[in-house]
């Protein structure tokens, strides 16, 4: 995963901590998670995420549904988080090379709470 600017990282942290503060828990059930790889929809389903704040770079992790060969963890220092509506819908974007795939992909997850 590529590194992002400090400004974007700070904005990501604001969004991630805003979600945590709004829903008051680390594990959050989601109305819908839409997961795209190279702009192709992989799944759109209900799901569950975890906001892990236990390290230097807090991350959002998709616990369900299973993302298959693609990433389920999004660290605030390697993604772009976007608030699409008062922290009720967020979008996470990143590009990286999955070990199993061996080529760079663009991943986008739209999470609705």
mmCIF file with all atom_site columns, C-alpha atoms in Angstrom:
data_model
loop_
_atom_site.group_PDB
_atom_site.id
_atom_site.type_symbol
_atom_site.label_atom_id
_atom_site.label_alt_id
_atom_site.label_comp_id
_atom_site.label_asym_id
_atom_site.label_entity_id
_atom_site.label_seq_id
_atom_site.pdbx_PDB_ins_code
_atom_site.Cartn_x
_atom_site.Cartn_y
_atom_site.Cartn_z
_atom_site.occupancy
_atom_site.B_iso_or_equiv
_atom_site.pdbx_formal_charge
_atom_site.auth_seq_id
_atom_site.auth_comp_id
_atom_site.auth_asym_id
_atom_site.auth_atom_id
_atom_site.pdbx_PDB_model_num
ATOM 1   C CA . UNK A 1 1   ? 0.000   0.000   0.000   1.00 0.00 ? 1   UNK A CA 1
ATOM 2   C CA . UNK A 1 2   ? 1.340   3.403   -0.872  1.00 0.00 ? 2   UNK A CA 1
ATOM 3   C CA . UNK A 1 3   ? 1.947   6.099   1.707   1.00 0.00 ? 3   UNK A CA 1
ATOM 4   C CA . UNK A 1 4   ? -0.179  9.220   1.721   1.00 0.00 ? 4   UNK A CA 1
ATOM 5   C CA . UNK A 1 5   ? 0.475   12.791  2.819   1.00 0.00 ? 5   UNK A CA 1
ATOM 6   C CA . UNK A 1 6   ? 0.394   13.756  6.493   1.00 0.00 ? 6   UNK A CA 1
ATOM 7   C CA . UNK A 1 7   ? -2.577  16.038  5.806   1.00 0.00 ? 7   UNK A CA 1
ATOM 8   C CA . UNK A 1 8   ? -4.592  13.167  4.302   1.00 0.00 ? 8   UNK A CA 1
ATOM 9   C CA . UNK A 1 9   ? -3.509  10.885  7.147   1.00 0.00 ? 9   UNK A CA 1
ATOM 10  C CA . UNK A 1 10  ? -4.782  13.430  9.701   1.00 0.00 ? 10  UNK A CA 1
ATOM 11  C CA . UNK A 1 11  ? -8.116  13.727  7.849   1.00 0.00 ? 11  UNK A CA 1
ATOM 12  C CA . UNK A 1 12  ? -8.360  9.919   7.750   1.00 0.00 ? 12  UNK A CA 1
ATOM 13  C CA . UNK A 1 13  ? -7.789  9.786   11.519  1.00 0.00 ? 13  UNK A CA 1
ATOM 14  C CA . UNK A 1 14  ? -10.540 12.378  12.051  1.00 0.00 ? 14  UNK A CA 1
ATOM 15  C CA . UNK A 1 15  ? -12.994 10.302  10.017  1.00 0.00 ? 15  UNK A CA 1
ATOM 16  C CA . UNK A 1 16  ? -12.005 7.000   11.609  1.00 0.00 ? 16  UNK A CA 1
ATOM 17  C CA . UNK A 1 17  ? -12.187 8.396   15.139  1.00 0.00 ? 17  UNK A CA 1
ATOM 18  C CA . UNK A 1 18  ? -15.432 10.198  14.249  1.00 0.00 ? 18  UNK A CA 1
ATOM 19  C CA . UNK A 1 19  ? -16.991 6.851   13.309  1.00 0.00 ? 19  UNK A CA 1
ATOM 20  C CA . UNK A 1 20  ? -15.702 5.332   16.546  1.00 0.00 ? 20  UNK A CA 1
ATOM 21  C CA . UNK A 1 21  ? -17.085 8.239   18.607  1.00 0.00 ? 21  UNK A CA 1
ATOM 22  C CA . UNK A 1 22  ? -20.440 8.240   16.802  1.00 0.00 ? 22  UNK A CA 1
ATOM 23  C CA . UNK A 1 23  ? -21.118 4.520   17.208  1.00 0.00 ? 23  UNK A CA 1
ATOM 24  C CA . UNK A 1 24  ? -19.382 4.210   20.624  1.00 0.00 ? 24  UNK A CA 1
ATOM 25  C CA . UNK A 1 25  ? -17.907 0.783   19.969  1.00 0.00 ? 25  UNK A CA 1
ATOM 26  C CA . UNK A 1 26  ? -15.015 -1.009  18.324  1.00 0.00 ? 26  UNK A CA 1
ATOM 27  C CA . UNK A 1 27  ? -17.191 -3.589  16.512  1.00 0.00 ? 27  UNK A CA 1
ATOM 28  C CA . UNK A 1 28  ? -19.907 -2.098  14.310  1.00 0.00 ? 28  UNK A CA 1
ATOM 29  C CA . UNK A 1 29  ? -22.612 -3.860  12.284  1.00 0.00 ? 29  UNK A CA 1
ATOM 30  C CA . UNK A 1 30  ? -23.080 -2.278  8.862   1.00 0.00 ? 30  UNK A CA 1
ATOM 31  C CA . UNK A 1 31  ? -26.210 -2.004  6.762   1.00 0.00 ? 31  UNK A CA 1
ATOM 32  C CA . UNK A 1 32  ? -24.114 -2.487  3.640   1.00 0.00 ? 32  UNK A CA 1
ATOM 33  C CA . UNK A 1 33  ? -20.541 -2.898  2.490   1.00 0.00 ? 33  UNK A CA 1
ATOM 34  C CA . UNK A 1 34  ? -19.906 -2.482  -1.247  1.00 0.00 ? 34  UNK A CA 1
ATOM 35  C CA . UNK A 1 35  ? -16.429 -3.695  -2.191  1.00 0.00 ? 35  UNK A CA 1
ATOM 36  C CA . UNK A 1 36  ? -14.851 -2.909  -5.560  1.00 0.00 ? 36  UNK A CA 1
ATOM 37  C CA . UNK A 1 37  ? -11.571 -4.085  -7.068  1.00 0.00 ? 37  UNK A CA 1
ATOM 38  C CA . UNK A 1 38  ? -10.433 -2.198  -10.174 1.00 0.00 ? 38  UNK A CA 1
ATOM 39  C CA . UNK A 1 39  ? -13.956 -0.710  -10.333 1.00 0.00 ? 39  UNK A CA 1
ATOM 40  C CA . UNK A 1 40  ? -15.609 -4.154  -10.518 1.00 0.00 ? 40  UNK A CA 1
ATOM 41  C CA . UNK A 1 41  ? -18.116 -4.882  -7.744  1.00 0.00 ? 41  UNK A CA 1
ATOM 42  C CA . UNK A 1 42  ? -16.957 -7.919  -5.740  1.00 0.00 ? 42  UNK A CA 1
ATOM 43  C CA . UNK A 1 43  ? -19.845 -7.917  -3.265  1.00 0.00 ? 43  UNK A CA 1
ATOM 44  C CA . UNK A 1 44  ? -22.531 -5.703  -1.777  1.00 0.00 ? 44  UNK A CA 1
ATOM 45  C CA . UNK A 1 45  ? -23.870 -7.114  1.450   1.00 0.00 ? 45  UNK A CA 1
ATOM 46  C CA . UNK A 1 46  ? -24.506 -6.485  5.132   1.00 0.00 ? 46  UNK A CA 1
ATOM 47  C CA . UNK A 1 47  ? -21.351 -6.739  7.176   1.00 0.00 ? 47  UNK A CA 1
ATOM 48  C CA . UNK A 1 48  ? -19.364 -6.042  10.297  1.00 0.00 ? 48  UNK A CA 1
ATOM 49  C CA . UNK A 1 49  ? -16.252 -3.931  10.795  1.00 0.00 ? 49  UNK A CA 1
ATOM 50  C CA . UNK A 1 50  ? -13.789 -3.360  13.598  1.00 0.00 ? 50  UNK A CA 1
ATOM 51  C CA . UNK A 1 51  ? -11.973 -0.121  14.314  1.00 0.00 ? 51  UNK A CA 1
ATOM 52  C CA . UNK A 1 52  ? -8.620  -1.149  15.780  1.00 0.00 ? 52  UNK A CA 1
ATOM 53  C CA . UNK A 1 53  ? -6.991  1.645   17.782  1.00 0.00 ? 53  UNK A CA 1
ATOM 54  C CA . UNK A 1 54  ? -4.267  -0.449  19.401  1.00 0.00 ? 54  UNK A CA 1
ATOM 55  C CA . UNK A 1 55  ? -1.262  0.640   17.354  1.00 0.00 ? 55  UNK A CA 1
ATOM 56  C CA . UNK A 1 56  ? 0.382   3.765   15.960  1.00 0.00 ? 56  UNK A CA 1
ATOM 57  C CA . UNK A 1 57  ? -1.850  3.695   12.888  1.00 0.00 ? 57  UNK A CA 1
ATOM 58  C CA . UNK A 1 58  ? -5.462  2.867   13.712  1.00 0.00 ? 58  UNK A CA 1
ATOM 59  C CA . UNK A 1 59  ? -7.218  0.820   11.062  1.00 0.00 ? 59  UNK A CA 1
ATOM 60  C CA . UNK A 1 60  ? -10.621 -0.213  9.895   1.00 0.00 ? 60  UNK A CA 1
ATOM 61  C CA . UNK A 1 61  ? -10.981 -3.940  9.326   1.00 0.00 ? 61  UNK A CA 1
ATOM 62  C CA . UNK A 1 62  ? -13.820 -5.672  7.476   1.00 0.00 ? 62  UNK A CA 1
ATOM 63  C CA . UNK A 1 63  ? -14.737 -8.707  9.586   1.00 0.00 ? 63  UNK A CA 1
ATOM 64  C CA . UNK A 1 64  ? -17.568 -9.852  7.331   1.00 0.00 ? 64  UNK A CA 1
ATOM 65  C CA . UNK A 1 65  ? -18.287 -10.571 4.587   1.00 0.00 ? 65  UNK A CA 1
ATOM 66  C CA . UNK A 1 66  ? -15.045 -12.271 3.552   1.00 0.00 ? 66  UNK A CA 1
ATOM 67  C CA . UNK A 1 67  ? -13.042 -10.178 1.058   1.00 0.00 ? 67  UNK A CA 1
ATOM 68  C CA . UNK A 1 68  ? -11.444 -13.231 -0.546  1.00 0.00 ? 68  UNK A CA 1
ATOM 69  C CA . UNK A 1 69  ? -7.937  -12.632 -1.893  1.00 0.00 ? 69  UNK A CA 1
ATOM 70  C CA . UNK A 1 70  ? -8.137  -8.874  -1.295  1.00 0.00 ? 70  UNK A CA 1
ATOM 71  C CA . UNK A 1 71  ? -7.414  -6.729  1.747   1.00 0.00 ? 71  UNK A CA 1
ATOM 72  C CA . UNK A 1 72  ? -9.759  -6.502  4.692   1.00 0.00 ? 72  UNK A CA 1
ATOM 73  C CA . UNK A 1 73  ? -7.649  -3.972  6.645   1.00 0.00 ? 73  UNK A CA 1
ATOM 74  C CA . UNK A 1 74  ? -7.319  -0.275  5.853   1.00 0.00 ? 74  UNK A CA 1
ATOM 75  C CA . UNK A 1 75  ? -4.747  1.719   7.858   1.00 0.00 ? 75  UNK A CA 1
ATOM 76  C CA . UNK A 1 76  ? -5.183  5.469   8.134   1.00 0.00 ? 76  UNK A CA 1
ATOM 77  C CA . UNK A 1 77  ? -1.648  6.049   6.811   1.00 0.00 ? 77  UNK A CA 1
ATOM 78  C CA . UNK A 1 78  ? -2.075  4.131   3.548   1.00 0.00 ? 78  UNK A CA 1
ATOM 79  C CA . UNK A 1 79  ? -5.634  4.857   2.368   1.00 0.00 ? 79  UNK A CA 1
ATOM 80  C CA . UNK A 1 80  ? -7.932  7.736   1.643   1.00 0.00 ? 80  UNK A CA 1
ATOM 81  C CA . UNK A 1 81  ? -11.052 7.842   3.805   1.00 0.00 ? 81  UNK A CA 1
ATOM 82  C CA . UNK A 1 82  ? -13.956 10.021  2.643   1.00 0.00 ? 82  UNK A CA 1
ATOM 83  C CA . UNK A 1 83  ? -17.049 10.912  4.674   1.00 0.00 ? 83  UNK A CA 1
ATOM 84  C CA . UNK A 1 84  ? -19.993 10.674  2.275   1.00 0.00 ? 84  UNK A CA 1
ATOM 85  C CA . UNK A 1 85  ? -22.690 11.744  4.727   1.00 0.00 ? 85  UNK A CA 1
ATOM 86  C CA . UNK A 1 86  ? -22.341 12.663  8.403   1.00 0.00 ? 86  UNK A CA 1
ATOM 87  C CA . UNK A 1 87  ? -20.335 9.495   9.111   1.00 0.00 ? 87  UNK A CA 1
ATOM 88  C CA . UNK A 1 88  ? -23.316 7.333   8.069   1.00 0.00 ? 88  UNK A CA 1
ATOM 89  C CA . UNK A 1 89  ? -21.502 6.406   4.843   1.00 0.00 ? 89  UNK A CA 1
ATOM 90  C CA . UNK A 1 90  ? -17.739 6.365   4.363   1.00 0.00 ? 90  UNK A CA 1
ATOM 91  C CA . UNK A 1 91  ? -15.567 5.407   1.420   1.00 0.00 ? 91  UNK A CA 1
ATOM 92  C CA . UNK A 1 92  ? -12.099 3.893   1.719   1.00 0.00 ? 92  UNK A CA 1
ATOM 93  C CA . UNK A 1 93  ? -9.730  3.826   -1.269  1.00 0.00 ? 93  UNK A CA 1
ATOM 94  C CA . UNK A 1 94  ? -6.272  2.334   -1.713  1.00 0.00 ? 94  UNK A CA 1
ATOM 95  C CA . UNK A 1 95  ? -3.991  0.726   -4.263  1.00 0.00 ? 95  UNK A CA 1
ATOM 96  C CA . UNK A 1 96  ? -1.713  -2.168  -3.395  1.00 0.00 ? 96  UNK A CA 1
ATOM 97  C CA . UNK A 1 97  ? -0.367  -5.500  -4.664  1.00 0.00 ? 97  UNK A CA 1
ATOM 98  C CA . UNK A 1 98  ? -1.973  -8.534  -3.001  1.00 0.00 ? 98  UNK A CA 1
ATOM 99  C CA . UNK A 1 99  ? 0.488   -11.373 -2.426  1.00 0.00 ? 99  UNK A CA 1
ATOM 100 C CA . UNK A 1 100 ? -1.795  -14.001 -4.031  1.00 0.00 ? 100 UNK A CA 1
ATOM 101 C CA . UNK A 1 101 ? -2.617  -11.860 -7.075  1.00 0.00 ? 101 UNK A CA 1
ATOM 102 C CA . UNK A 1 102 ? 0.860   -10.465 -7.750  1.00 0.00 ? 102 UNK A CA 1
ATOM 103 C CA . UNK A 1 103 ? -0.331  -7.291  -9.500  1.00 0.00 ? 103 UNK A CA 1
ATOM 104 C CA . UNK A 1 104 ? -1.392  -3.855  -8.307  1.00 0.00 ? 104 UNK A CA 1
ATOM 105 C CA . UNK A 1 105 ? -5.125  -3.344  -7.776  1.00 0.00 ? 105 UNK A CA 1
ATOM 106 C CA . UNK A 1 106 ? -7.310  -0.415  -6.801  1.00 0.00 ? 106 UNK A CA 1
ATOM 107 C CA . UNK A 1 107 ? -9.635  -1.242  -3.923  1.00 0.00 ? 107 UNK A CA 1
ATOM 108 C CA . UNK A 1 108 ? -12.643 0.834   -2.914  1.00 0.00 ? 108 UNK A CA 1
ATOM 109 C CA . UNK A 1 109 ? -15.017 0.005   -0.061  1.00 0.00 ? 109 UNK A CA 1
ATOM 110 C CA . UNK A 1 110 ? -18.204 1.968   0.565   1.00 0.00 ? 110 UNK A CA 1
ATOM 111 C CA . UNK A 1 111 ? -19.485 1.283   4.064   1.00 0.00 ? 111 UNK A CA 1
ATOM 112 C CA . UNK A 1 112 ? -22.995 2.239   5.162   1.00 0.00 ? 112 UNK A CA 1
ATOM 113 C CA . UNK A 1 113 ? -23.842 2.155   8.870   1.00 0.00 ? 113 UNK A CA 1
#
